[in-house]
CSV table of C-alpha atoms and ligand atoms in Angstrom, one decimal:
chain,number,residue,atom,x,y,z
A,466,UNK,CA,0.0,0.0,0.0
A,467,UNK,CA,1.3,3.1,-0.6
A,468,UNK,CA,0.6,6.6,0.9
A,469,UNK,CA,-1.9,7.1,-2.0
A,470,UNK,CA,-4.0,4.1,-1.5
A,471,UNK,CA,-7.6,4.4,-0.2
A,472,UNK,CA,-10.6,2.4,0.7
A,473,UNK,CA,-14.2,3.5,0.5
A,474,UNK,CA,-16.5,1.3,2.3
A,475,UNK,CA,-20.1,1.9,0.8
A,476,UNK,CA,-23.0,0.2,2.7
A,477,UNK,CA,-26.1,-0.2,2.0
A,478,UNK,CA,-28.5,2.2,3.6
A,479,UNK,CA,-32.0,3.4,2.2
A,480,UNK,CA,-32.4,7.4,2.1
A,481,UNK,CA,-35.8,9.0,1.7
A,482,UNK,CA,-35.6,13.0,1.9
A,483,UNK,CA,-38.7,15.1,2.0
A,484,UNK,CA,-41.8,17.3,3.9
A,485,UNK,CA,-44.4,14.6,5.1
A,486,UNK,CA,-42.5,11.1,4.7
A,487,UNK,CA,-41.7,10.5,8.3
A,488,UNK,CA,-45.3,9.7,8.2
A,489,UNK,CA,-46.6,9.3,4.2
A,490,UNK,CA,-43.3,6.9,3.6
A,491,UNK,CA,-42.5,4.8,7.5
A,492,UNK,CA,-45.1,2.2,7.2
A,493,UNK,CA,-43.4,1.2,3.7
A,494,UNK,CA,-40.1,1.3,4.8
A,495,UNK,CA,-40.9,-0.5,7.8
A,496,UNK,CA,-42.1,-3.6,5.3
A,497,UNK,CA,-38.7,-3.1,3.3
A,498,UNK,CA,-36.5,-3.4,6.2
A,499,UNK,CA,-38.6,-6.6,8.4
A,500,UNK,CA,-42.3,-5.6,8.8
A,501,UNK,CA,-44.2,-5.4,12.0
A,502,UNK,CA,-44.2,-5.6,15.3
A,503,UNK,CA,-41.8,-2.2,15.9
A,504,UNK,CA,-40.4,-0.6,19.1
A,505,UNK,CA,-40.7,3.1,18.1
A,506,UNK,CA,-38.0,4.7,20.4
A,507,UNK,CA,-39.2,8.6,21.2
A,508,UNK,CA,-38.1,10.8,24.3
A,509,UNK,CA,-40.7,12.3,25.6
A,510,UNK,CA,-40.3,15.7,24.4
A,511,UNK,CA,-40.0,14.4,20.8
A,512,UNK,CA,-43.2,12.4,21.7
A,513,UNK,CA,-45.7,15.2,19.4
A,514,UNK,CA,-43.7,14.7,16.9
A,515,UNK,CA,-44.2,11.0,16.5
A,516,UNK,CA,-47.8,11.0,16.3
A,517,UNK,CA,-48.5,11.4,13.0
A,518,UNK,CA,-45.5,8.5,12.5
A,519,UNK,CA,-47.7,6.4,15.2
A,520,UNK,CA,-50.4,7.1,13.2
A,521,UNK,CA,-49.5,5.8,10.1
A,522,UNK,CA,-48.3,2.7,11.3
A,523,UNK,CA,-51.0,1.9,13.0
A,524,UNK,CA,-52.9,2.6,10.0
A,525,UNK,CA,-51.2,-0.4,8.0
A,526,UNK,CA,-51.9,-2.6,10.5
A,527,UNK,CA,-48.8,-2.6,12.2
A,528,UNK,CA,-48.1,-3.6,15.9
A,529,UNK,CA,-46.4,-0.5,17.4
A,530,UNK,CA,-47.1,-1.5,21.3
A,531,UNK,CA,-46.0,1.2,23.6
A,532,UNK,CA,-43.2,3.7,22.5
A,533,UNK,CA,-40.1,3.2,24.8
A,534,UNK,CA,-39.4,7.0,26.3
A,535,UNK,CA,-36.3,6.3,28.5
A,536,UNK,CA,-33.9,8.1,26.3
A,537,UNK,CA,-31.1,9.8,27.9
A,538,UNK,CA,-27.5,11.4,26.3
A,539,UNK,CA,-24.7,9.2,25.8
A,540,UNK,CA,-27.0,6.1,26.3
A,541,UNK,CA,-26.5,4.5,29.8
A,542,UNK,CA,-26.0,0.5,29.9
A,543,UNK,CA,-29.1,0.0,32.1
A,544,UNK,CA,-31.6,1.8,29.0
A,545,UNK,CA,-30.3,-0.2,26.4
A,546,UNK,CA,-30.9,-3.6,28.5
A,547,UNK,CA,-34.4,-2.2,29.0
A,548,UNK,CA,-34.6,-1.4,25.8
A,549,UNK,CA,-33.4,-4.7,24.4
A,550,UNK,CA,-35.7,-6.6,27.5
A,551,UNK,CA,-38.7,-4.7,25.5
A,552,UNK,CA,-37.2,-5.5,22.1
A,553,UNK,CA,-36.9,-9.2,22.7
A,554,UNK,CA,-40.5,-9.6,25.2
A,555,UNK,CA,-42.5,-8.2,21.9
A,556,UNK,CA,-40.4,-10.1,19.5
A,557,UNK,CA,-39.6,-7.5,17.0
A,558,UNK,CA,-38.0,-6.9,13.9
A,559,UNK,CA,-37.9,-3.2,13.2
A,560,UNK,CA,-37.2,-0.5,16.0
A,561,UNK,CA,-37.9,2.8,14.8
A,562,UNK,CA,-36.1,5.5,16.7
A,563,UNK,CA,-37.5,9.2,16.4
A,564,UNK,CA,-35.1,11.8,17.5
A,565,UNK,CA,-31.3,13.1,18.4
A,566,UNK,CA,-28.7,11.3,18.1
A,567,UNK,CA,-29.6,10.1,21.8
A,568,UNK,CA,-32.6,8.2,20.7
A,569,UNK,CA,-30.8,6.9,17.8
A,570,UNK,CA,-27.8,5.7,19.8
A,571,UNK,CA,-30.2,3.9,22.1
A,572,UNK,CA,-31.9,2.0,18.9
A,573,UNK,CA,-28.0,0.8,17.9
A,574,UNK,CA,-27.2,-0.2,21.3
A,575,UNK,CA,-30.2,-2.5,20.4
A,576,UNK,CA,-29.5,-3.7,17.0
A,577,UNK,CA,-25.8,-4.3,18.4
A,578,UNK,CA,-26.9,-7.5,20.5
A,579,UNK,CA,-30.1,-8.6,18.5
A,580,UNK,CA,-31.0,-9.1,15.1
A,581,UNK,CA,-33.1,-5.9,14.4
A,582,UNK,CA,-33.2,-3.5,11.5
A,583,UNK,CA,-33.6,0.4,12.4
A,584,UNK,CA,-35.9,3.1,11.1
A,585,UNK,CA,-34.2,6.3,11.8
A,586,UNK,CA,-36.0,9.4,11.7
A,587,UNK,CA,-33.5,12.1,12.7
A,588,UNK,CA,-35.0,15.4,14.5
A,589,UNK,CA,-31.4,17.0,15.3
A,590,UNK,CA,-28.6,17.7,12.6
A,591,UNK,CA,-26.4,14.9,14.6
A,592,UNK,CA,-25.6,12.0,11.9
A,593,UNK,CA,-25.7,9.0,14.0
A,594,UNK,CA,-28.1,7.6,11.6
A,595,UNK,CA,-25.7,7.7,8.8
A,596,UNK,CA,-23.0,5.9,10.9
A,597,UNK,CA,-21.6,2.5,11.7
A,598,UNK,CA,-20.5,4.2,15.3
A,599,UNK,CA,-22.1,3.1,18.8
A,600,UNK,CA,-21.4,4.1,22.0
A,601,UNK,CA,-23.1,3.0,25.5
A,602,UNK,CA,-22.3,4.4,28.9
A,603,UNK,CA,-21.4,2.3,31.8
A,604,UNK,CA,-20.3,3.8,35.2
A,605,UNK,CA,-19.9,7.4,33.6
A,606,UNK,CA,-17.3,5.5,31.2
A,607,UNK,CA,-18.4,5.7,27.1
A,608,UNK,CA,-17.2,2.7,25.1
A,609,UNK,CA,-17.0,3.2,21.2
A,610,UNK,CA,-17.7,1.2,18.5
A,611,UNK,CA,-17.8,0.6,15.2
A,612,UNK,CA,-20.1,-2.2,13.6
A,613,UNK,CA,-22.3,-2.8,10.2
A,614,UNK,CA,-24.8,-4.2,12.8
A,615,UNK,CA,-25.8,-0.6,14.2
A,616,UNK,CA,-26.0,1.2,10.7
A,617,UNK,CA,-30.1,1.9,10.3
A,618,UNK,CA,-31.4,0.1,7.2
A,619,UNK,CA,-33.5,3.2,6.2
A,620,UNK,CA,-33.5,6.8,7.4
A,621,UNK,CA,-36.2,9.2,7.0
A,622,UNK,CA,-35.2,13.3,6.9
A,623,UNK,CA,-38.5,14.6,7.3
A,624,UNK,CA,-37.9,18.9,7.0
A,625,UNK,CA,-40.7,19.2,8.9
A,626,UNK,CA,-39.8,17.5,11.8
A,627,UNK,CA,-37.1,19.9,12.8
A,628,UNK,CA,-39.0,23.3,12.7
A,629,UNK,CA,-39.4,23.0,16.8
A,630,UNK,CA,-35.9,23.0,16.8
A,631,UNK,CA,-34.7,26.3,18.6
A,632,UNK,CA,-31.8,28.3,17.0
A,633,UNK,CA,-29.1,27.6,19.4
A,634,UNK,CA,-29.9,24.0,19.1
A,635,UNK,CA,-29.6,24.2,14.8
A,636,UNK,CA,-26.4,26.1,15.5
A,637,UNK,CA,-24.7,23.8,17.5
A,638,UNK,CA,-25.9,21.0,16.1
A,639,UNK,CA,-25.3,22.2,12.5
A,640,UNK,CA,-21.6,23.2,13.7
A,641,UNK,CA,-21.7,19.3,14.9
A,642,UNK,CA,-22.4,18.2,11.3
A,643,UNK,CA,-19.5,20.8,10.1
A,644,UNK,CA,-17.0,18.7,12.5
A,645,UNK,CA,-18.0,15.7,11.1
A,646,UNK,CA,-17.3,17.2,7.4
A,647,UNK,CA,-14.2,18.8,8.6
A,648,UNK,CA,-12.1,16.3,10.6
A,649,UNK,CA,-13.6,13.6,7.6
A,650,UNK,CA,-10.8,15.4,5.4
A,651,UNK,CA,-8.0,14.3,7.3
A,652,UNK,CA,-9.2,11.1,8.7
A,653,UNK,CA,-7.2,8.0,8.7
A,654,UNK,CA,-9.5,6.1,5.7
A,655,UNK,CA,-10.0,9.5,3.8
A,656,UNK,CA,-10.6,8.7,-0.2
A,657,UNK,CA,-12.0,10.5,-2.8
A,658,UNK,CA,-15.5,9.9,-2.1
A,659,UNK,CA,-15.3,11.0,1.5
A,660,UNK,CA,-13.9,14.2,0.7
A,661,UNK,CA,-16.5,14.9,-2.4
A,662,UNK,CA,-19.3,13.8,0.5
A,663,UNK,CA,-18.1,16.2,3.0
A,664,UNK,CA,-16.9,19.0,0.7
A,665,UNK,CA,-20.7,19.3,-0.3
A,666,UNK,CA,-21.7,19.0,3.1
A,667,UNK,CA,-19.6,22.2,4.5
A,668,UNK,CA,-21.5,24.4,1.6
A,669,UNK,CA,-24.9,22.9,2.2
A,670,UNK,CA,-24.3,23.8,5.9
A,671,UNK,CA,-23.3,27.0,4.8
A,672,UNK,CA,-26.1,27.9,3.1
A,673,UNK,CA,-28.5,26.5,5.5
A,674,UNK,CA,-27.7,27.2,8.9
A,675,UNK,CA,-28.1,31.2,9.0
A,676,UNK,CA,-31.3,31.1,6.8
A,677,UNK,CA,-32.3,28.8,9.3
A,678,UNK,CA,-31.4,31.1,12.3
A,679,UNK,CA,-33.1,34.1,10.7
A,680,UNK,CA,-36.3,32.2,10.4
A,681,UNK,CA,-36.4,28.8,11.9
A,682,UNK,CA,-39.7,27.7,9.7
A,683,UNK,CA,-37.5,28.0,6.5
A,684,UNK,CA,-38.6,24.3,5.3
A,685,UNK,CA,-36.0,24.6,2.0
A,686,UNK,CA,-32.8,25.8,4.1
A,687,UNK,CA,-33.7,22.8,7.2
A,688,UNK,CA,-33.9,20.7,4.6
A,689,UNK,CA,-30.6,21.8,3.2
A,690,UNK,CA,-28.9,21.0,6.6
A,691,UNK,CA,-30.9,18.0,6.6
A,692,UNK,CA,-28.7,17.0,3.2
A,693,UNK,CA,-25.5,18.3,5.0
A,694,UNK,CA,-26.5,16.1,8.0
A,695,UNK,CA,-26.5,12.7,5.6
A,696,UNK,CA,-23.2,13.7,3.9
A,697,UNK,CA,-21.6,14.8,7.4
A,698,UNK,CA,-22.2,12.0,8.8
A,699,UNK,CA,-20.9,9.6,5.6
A,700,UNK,CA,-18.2,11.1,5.2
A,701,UNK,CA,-16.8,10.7,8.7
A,702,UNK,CA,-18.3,7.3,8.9
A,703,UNK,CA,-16.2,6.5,6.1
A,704,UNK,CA,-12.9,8.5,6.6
A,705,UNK,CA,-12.9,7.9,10.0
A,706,UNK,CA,-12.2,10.7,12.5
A,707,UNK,CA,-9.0,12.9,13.2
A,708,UNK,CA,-7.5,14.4,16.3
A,709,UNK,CA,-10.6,16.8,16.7
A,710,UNK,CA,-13.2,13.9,17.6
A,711,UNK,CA,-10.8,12.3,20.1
A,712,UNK,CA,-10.2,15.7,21.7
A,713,UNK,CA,-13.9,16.0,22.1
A,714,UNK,CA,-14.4,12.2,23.1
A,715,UNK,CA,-11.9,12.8,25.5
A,716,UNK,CA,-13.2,16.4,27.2
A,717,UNK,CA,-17.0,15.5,27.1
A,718,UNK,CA,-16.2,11.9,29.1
A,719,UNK,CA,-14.6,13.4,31.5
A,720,UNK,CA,-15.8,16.5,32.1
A,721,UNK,CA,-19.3,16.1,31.1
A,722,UNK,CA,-19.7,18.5,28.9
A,723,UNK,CA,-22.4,18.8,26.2
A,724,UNK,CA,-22.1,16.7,22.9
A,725,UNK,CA,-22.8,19.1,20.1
A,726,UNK,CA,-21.6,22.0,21.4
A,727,UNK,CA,-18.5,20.8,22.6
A,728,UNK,CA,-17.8,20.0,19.0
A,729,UNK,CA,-19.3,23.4,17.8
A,730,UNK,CA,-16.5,25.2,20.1
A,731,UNK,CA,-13.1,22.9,19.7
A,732,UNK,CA,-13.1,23.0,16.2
A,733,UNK,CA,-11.7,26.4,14.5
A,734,UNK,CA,-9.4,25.7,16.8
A,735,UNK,CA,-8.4,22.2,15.6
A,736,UNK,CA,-8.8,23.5,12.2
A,737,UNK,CA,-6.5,26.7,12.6
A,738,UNK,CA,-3.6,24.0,14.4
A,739,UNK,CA,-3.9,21.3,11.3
A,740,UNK,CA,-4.7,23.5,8.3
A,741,UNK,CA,-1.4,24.9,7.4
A,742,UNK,CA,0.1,20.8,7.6
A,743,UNK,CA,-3.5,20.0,5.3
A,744,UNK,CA,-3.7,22.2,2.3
A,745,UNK,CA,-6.0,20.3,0.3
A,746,UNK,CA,-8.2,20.4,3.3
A,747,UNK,CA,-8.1,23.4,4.1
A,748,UNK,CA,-8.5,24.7,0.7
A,749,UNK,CA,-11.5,22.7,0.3
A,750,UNK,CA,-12.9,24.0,3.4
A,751,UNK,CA,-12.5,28.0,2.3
A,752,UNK,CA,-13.7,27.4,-1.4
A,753,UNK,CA,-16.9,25.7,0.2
A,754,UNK,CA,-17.7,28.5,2.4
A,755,UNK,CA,-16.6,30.7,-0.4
A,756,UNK,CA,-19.2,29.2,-2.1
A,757,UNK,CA,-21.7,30.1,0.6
A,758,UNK,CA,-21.2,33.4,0.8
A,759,UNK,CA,-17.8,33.1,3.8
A,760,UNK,CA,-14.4,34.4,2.5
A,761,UNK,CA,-13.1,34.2,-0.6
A,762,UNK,CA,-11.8,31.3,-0.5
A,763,UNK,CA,-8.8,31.7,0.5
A,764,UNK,CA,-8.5,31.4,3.9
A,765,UNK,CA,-10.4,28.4,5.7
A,766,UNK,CA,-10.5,29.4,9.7
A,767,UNK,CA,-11.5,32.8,8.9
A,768,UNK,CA,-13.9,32.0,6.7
A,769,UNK,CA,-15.7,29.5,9.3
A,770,UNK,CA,-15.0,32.2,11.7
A,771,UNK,CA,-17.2,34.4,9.5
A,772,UNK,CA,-19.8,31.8,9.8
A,773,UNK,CA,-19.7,31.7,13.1
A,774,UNK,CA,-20.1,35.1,13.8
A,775,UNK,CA,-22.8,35.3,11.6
A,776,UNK,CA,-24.4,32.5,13.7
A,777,UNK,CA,-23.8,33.9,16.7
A,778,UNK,CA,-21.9,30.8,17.9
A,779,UNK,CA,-20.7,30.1,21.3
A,780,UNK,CA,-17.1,30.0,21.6
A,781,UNK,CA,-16.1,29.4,25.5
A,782,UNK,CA,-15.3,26.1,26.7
A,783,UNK,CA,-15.3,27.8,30.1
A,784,UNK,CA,-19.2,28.4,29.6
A,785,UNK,CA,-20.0,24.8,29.0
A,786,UNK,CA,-18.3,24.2,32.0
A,787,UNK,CA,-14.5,23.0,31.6
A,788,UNK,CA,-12.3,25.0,34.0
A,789,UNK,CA,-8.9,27.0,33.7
A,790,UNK,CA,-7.9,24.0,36.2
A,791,UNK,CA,-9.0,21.2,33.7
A,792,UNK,CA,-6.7,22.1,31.4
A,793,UNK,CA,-3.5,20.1,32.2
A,794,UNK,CA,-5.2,17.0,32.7
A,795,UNK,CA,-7.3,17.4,29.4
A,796,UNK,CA,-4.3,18.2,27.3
A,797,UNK,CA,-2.9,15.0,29.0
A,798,UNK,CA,-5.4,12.9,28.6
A,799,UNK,CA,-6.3,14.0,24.9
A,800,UNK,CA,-2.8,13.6,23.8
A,801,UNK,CA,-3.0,10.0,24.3
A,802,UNK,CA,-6.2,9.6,21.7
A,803,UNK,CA,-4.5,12.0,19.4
A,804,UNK,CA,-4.7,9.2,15.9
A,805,UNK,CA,-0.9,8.9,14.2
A,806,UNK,CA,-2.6,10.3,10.9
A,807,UNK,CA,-2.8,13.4,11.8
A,808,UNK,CA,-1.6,16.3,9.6
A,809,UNK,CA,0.2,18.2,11.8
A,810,UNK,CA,2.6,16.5,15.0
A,811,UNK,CA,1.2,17.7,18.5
A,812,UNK,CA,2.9,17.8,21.5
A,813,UNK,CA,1.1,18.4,25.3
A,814,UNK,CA,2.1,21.8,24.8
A,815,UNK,CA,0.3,22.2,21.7
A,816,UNK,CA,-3.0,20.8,23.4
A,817,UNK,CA,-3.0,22.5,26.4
A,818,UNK,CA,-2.7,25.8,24.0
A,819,UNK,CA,-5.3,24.7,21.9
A,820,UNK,CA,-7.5,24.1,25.1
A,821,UNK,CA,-6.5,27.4,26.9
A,822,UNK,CA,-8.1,29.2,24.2
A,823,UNK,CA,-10.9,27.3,23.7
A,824,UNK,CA,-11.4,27.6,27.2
A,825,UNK,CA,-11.5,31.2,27.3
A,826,UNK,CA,-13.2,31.7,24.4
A,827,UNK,CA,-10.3,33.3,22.5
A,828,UNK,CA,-9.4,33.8,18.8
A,829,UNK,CA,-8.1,30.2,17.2
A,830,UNK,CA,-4.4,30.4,16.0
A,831,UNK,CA,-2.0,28.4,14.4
B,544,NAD,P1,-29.8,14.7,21.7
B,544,NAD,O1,-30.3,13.6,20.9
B,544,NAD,O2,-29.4,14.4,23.1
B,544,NAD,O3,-30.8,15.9,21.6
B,544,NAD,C1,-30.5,17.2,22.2
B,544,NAD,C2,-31.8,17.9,22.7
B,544,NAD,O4,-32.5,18.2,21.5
B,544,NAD,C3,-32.7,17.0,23.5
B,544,NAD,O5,-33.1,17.7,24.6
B,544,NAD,C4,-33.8,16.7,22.6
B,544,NAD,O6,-35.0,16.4,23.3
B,544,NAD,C5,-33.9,17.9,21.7
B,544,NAD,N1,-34.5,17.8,20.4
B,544,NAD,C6,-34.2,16.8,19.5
B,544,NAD,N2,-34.9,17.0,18.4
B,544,NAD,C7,-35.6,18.1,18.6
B,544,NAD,C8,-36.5,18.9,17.8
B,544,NAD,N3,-36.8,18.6,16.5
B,544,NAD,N4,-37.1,20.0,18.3
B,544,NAD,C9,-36.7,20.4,19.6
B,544,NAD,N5,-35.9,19.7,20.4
B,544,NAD,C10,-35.3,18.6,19.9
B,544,NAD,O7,-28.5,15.4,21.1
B,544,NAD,P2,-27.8,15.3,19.6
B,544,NAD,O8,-26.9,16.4,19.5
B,544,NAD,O9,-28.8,15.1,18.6
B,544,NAD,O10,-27.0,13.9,19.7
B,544,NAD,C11,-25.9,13.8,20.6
B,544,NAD,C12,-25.7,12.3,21.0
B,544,NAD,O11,-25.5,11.6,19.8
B,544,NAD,C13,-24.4,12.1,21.8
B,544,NAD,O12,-24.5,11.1,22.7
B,544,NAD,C14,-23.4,11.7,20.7
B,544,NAD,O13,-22.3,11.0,21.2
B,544,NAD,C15,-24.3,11.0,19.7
B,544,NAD,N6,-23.8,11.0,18.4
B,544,NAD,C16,-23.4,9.8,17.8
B,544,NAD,C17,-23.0,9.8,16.5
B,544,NAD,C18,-22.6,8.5,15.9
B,544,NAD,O14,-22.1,8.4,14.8
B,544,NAD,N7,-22.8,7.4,16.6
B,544,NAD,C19,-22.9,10.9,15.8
B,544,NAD,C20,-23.3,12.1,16.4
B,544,NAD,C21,-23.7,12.2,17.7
């Protein structure tokens, strides 16, 4: 092999896109994926949203019992056995999990032990349901995955279902999605199709997300993000990620700190440290955002800076929580997940940097 050799993994995953088909399409992709009886997964905030969903399924006949509501983040060990228990007592085939990527972490956690197909209907710009990735928390410790098992048979990005989302919420979980794109292009299986997946998923983000902020019932631009979503979340499933995920898999373990925004702070930062070591990356980061209206394409952190001011995106790592005396020990323990492919070599030093400013909410540099 040499250092030009790359491997796309393509598996097979039905994608329906469109107003109305979390309802008008679930019942026939429930039949193309194992038929009845289904779990339907729902927290029970998302639980209006699934009625229509409910509806229709009970329309065709199909057993839907009672929709399991204990979803919490990061999926504790003793949901997913309660999940499964459920799963196994009813006999189903198809769990359909309507939600974050929470409620879709808890449907993997099932299809991980059982032989079950999964429905995902994604109300959060997230991605899980486009990856092979699991994770289940045990005794506030998150094991990682990844397994074919998990990956939902058929995802449904219903528009419609994410107009209760509130701005912060699309920002920080559209930034999410932007992570995924971005730490994709220097991942350690990175190919050509990886790269075309999340180059288109930076601009689509970049045209959707301050439409979207301006006026949160904009169906065309949430279903633009929607598109980014699937493409984020392909691309990193495929490339695999690079020292920005295990800096966040690292901080919010073991401090706690929220998933998506987490993500939504860390990277400029990552991205100003790797881009002058990742050229093609970071060129195909400026000339997407160019193409959405940031920069001119010539400079990649200031033109996601540009986005992010226009979002008005967080920036402080201290507001989410981490403290100035966190910082040592996260640089620590980050540099030990830091993946060998990375662009750039990093050294404690470097991290504890990096984290300093994130911390404080201060401009990225190189
Ligand atoms: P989440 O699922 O916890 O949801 C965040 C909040 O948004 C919740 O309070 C939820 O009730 C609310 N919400 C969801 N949809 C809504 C809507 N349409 N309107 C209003 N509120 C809504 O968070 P998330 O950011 O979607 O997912 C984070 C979790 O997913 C983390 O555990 C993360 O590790 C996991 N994740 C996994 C992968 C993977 O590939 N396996 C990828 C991304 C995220």
């Amino acid at each position: 092999m040499t250092e030009s050799t790359s491997t796309f993994v393509a598996y097979p995953q039905r994608v329906i896109s469109g107003p109305g088909v979390s309802h008008a399409a679930l019942a026939n992709e429930v039949a193309a994926v194992g038929g009845g009886p289904v779990l339907v997964i729902v927290s029970d905030r998302e639980l209006p949203l699934a009625q229509a969903p409910l509806d229709a399924l009970r329309d065709a006949g199909i057993d839907v019992g009672e929709p399991f509501t204990d979803v919490r983040p990061h999926v504790p060990a003793d949901a997913a056995e309660a999940a499964r228990a459920v799963a196994r007592e009813r006999g189903v085939r198809v769990v359909v999990a309507l939600g974050g990527g929470s409620t879709t972490g808890l449907a993997k956690a099932i299809a991980l032990t059982d032989d079950v197909a999964i429905v995902a209907i994604p109300t959060t710009y997230a991605g899980s349901e486009a990856t092979v990735v699991w994770g289940i928390t045990e005794n506030q410790n998150k094991v990682n995955g990844s397994d074919p098992r998990v990956l939902p048979a058929s995802v449904l990005y219903d528009p419609e279902l994410t107009l209760t989302l509130p701005a912060g919420l699309s920002v920080t979980s559209g930034l999410n999605a932007m992570a995924h794109c971005i730490d994709s292009l220097w991942g350690p299986n990175e190919s050509m199709v990886s790269t075309a997946y999340a180059t288109e998923g930076i601009r689509a983000l970049g045209q959707g997300l301050a439409p979207v902020v301006a006026d949160g019932s904009d169906l065309a631009a949430r279903a633009r993000l929607q598109d980014a979503t699937y493409l984020a979340a392909a691309a990193f499933s495929a490339a695999g990620s690079g020292m920005h995920h295990t800096i966040c898999h690292v901080l919010g373990g073991r401090y706690d700190l929220e998933h998506a925004a987490l993500h939504m702070v860390v990277l400029p930062h990552v991205l100003a440290f790797n881009a002058a070591a990742a050229p093609a990356a970071a060129s195909r980061v400026a000339t997407s955002l160019a193409a959405a209206g940031y920069g001119d394409g010539s400079d990649a952190v200031g033109a996601l800076l540009a986005l992010y001011d226009a979002l008005g995106a967080p920036r402080s790592l201290g507001d989410l929580g981490l403290a100035e005396a966190d910082l040592d020990e996260a640089a620590g323990l980050a540099l030990e997940k830091v993946p060998a492919s990375n662009p750039r070599p990093v050294t404690v030093a470097d991290l504890r940097a990096l984290l300093a400013r994130a911390q404080a909410g201060d401009a990225p540099t190189a």
